[in-house]
mmCIF file of C-alpha atoms in Angstrom:
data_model
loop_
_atom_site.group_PDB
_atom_site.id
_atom_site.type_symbol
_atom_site.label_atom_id
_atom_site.label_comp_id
_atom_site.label_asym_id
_atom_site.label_seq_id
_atom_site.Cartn_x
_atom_site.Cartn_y
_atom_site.Cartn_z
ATOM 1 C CA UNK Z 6 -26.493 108.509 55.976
ATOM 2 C CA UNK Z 7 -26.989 105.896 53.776
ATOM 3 C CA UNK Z 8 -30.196 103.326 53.861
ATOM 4 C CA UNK Z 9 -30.324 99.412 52.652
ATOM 5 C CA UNK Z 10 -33.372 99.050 50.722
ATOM 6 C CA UNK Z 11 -34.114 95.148 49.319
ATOM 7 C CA UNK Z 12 -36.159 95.117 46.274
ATOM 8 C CA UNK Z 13 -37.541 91.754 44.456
ATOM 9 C CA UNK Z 14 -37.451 91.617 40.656
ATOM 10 C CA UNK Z 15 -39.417 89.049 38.118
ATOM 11 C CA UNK Z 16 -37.135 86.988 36.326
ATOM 12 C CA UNK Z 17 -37.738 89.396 33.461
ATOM 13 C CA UNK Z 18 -37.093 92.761 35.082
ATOM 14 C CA UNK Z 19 -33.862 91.252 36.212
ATOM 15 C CA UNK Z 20 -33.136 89.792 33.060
ATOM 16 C CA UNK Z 21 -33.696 93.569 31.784
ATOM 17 C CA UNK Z 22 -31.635 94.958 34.795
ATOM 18 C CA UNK Z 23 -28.388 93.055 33.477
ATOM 19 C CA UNK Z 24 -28.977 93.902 30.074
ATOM 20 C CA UNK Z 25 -28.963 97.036 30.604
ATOM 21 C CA UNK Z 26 -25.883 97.437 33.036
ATOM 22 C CA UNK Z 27 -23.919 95.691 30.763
ATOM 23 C CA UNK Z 28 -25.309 98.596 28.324
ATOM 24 C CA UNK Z 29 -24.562 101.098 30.236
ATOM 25 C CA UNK Z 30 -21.753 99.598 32.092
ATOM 26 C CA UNK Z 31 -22.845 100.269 35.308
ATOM 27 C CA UNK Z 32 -23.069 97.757 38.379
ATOM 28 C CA UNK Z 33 -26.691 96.145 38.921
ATOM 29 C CA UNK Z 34 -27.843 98.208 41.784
ATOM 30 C CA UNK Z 35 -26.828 101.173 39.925
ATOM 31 C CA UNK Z 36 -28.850 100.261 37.042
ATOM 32 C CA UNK Z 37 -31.891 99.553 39.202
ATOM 33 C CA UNK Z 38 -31.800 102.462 40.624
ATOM 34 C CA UNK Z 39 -31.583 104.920 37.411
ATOM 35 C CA UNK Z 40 -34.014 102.843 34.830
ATOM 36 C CA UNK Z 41 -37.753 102.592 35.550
ATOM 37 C CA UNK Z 42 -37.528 98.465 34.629
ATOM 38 C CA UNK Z 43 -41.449 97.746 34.917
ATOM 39 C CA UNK Z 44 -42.320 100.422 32.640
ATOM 40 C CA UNK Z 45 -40.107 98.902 29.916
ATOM 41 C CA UNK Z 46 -41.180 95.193 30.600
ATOM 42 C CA UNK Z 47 -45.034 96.543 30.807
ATOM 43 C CA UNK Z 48 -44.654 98.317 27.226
ATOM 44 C CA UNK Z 49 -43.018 95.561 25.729
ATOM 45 C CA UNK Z 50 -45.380 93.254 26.945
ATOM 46 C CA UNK Z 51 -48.198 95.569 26.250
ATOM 47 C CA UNK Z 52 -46.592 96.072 22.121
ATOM 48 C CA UNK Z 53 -46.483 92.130 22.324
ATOM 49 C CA UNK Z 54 -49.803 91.864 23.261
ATOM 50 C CA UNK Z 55 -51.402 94.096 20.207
ATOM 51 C CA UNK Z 56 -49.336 92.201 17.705
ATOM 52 C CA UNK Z 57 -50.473 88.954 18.667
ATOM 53 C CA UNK Z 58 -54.335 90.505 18.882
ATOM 54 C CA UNK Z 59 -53.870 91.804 15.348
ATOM 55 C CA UNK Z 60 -52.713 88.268 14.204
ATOM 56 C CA UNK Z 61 -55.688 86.621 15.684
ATOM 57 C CA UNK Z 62 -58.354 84.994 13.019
ATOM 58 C CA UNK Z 63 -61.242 87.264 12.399
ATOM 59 C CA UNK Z 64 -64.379 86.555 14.711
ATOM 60 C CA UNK Z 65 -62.343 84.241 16.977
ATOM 61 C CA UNK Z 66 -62.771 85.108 20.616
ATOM 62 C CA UNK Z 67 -59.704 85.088 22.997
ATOM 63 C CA UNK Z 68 -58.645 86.502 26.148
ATOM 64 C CA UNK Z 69 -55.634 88.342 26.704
ATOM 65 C CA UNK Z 70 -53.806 85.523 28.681
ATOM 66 C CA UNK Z 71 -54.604 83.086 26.211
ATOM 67 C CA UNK Z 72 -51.818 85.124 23.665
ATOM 68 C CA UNK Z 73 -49.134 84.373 26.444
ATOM 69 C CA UNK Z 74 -47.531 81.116 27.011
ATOM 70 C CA UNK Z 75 -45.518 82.026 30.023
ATOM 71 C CA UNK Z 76 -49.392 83.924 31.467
ATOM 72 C CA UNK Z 77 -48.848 81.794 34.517
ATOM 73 C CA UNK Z 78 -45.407 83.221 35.251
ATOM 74 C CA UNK Z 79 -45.525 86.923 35.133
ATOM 75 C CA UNK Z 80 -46.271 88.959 38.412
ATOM 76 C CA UNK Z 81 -49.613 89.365 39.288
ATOM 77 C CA UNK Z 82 -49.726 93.605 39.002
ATOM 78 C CA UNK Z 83 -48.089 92.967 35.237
ATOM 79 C CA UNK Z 84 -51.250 90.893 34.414
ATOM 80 C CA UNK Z 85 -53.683 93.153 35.810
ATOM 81 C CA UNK Z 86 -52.132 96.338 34.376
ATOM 82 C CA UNK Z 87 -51.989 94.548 31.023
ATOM 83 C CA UNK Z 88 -55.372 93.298 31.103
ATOM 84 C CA UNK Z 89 -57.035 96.754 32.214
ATOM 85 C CA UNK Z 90 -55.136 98.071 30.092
ATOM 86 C CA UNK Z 91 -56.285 96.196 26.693
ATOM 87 C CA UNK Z 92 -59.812 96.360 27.980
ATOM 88 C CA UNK Z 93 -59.743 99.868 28.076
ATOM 89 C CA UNK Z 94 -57.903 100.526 24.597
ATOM 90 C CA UNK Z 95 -60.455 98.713 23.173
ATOM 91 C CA UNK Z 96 -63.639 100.162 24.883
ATOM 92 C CA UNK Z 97 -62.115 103.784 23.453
ATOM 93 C CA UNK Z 98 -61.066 102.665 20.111
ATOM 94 C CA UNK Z 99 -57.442 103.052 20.597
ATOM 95 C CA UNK Z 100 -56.976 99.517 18.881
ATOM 96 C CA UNK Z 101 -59.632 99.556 15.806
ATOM 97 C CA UNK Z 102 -60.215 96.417 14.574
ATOM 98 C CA UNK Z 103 -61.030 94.497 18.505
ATOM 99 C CA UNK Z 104 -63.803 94.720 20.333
ATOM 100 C CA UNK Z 105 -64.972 93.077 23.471
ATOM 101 C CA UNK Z 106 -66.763 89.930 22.961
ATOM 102 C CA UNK Z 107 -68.581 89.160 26.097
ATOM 103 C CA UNK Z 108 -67.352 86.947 28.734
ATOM 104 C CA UNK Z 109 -66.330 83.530 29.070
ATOM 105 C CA UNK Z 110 -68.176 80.653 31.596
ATOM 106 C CA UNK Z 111 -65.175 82.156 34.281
ATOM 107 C CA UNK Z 112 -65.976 85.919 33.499
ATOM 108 C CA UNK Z 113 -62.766 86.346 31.904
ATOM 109 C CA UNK Z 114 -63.124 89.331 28.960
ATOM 110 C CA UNK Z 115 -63.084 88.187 25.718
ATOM 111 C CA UNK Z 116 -62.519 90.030 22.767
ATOM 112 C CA UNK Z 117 -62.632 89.276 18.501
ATOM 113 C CA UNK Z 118 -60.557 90.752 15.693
ATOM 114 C CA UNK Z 119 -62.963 92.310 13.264
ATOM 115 C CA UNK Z 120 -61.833 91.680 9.691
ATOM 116 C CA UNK Z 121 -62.783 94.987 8.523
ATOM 117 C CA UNK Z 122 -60.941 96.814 10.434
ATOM 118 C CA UNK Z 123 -57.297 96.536 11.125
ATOM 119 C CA UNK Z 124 -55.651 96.575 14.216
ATOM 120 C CA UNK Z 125 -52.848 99.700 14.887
#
């Protein structure tokens, strides 16, 4: 017995999906059925994410959608894992050199880029 299961991707995880049956030369279905594709887009987002933290000016406050331009498009669970995520690198020291800066006037976390320390 087989079963028909329907799955939606984000333009990205199907972007990634392609990629990587061309890769691996395997039809589409196939592929989304043997790679995990929102672990790889979370990590790569996440990497993205600490790189452009790292770049921010010292004692600047931002917000972690404020280093995306395409914030608006990505799937809701992508933005919350992300954001949790940074928050609670940052509250263990897992990324020395950011800390949490209060919150903004829409209680939105914001964070700074101490120039002492660098970011990892």
């Amino acid at each position: 017995m087989s079963v028909i299961v329907s799955v939606t991707l984000t333009d990205e995880e199907h972007a990634l999906a392609k990629k990587l049956a061309k890769e691996h030369g395997l039809p589409l279905a196939q592929c989304v059925k043997q790679f995990p594709l929102c672990d790889r887009v979370f990590e790569e987002r996440f990497e993205t994410l600490k790189k452009r933290a790292a770049a921010r000016p010292a004692g600047q406050p931002f917000t972690v959608m404020g280093l995306f331009d395409d914030w608006d498009t990505l799937d809701r669970g992508l933005k919350l894992s992300l954001g949790r995520t940074f928050y609670h690198c940052v509250r263990s020291g897992k990324l020395p050199g950011v800390r949490p800066a209060g919150k903004n006037s829409s209680n939105v976390q914001l964070y700074e880029t101490d120039p002492k320390e660098a970011v990892q």
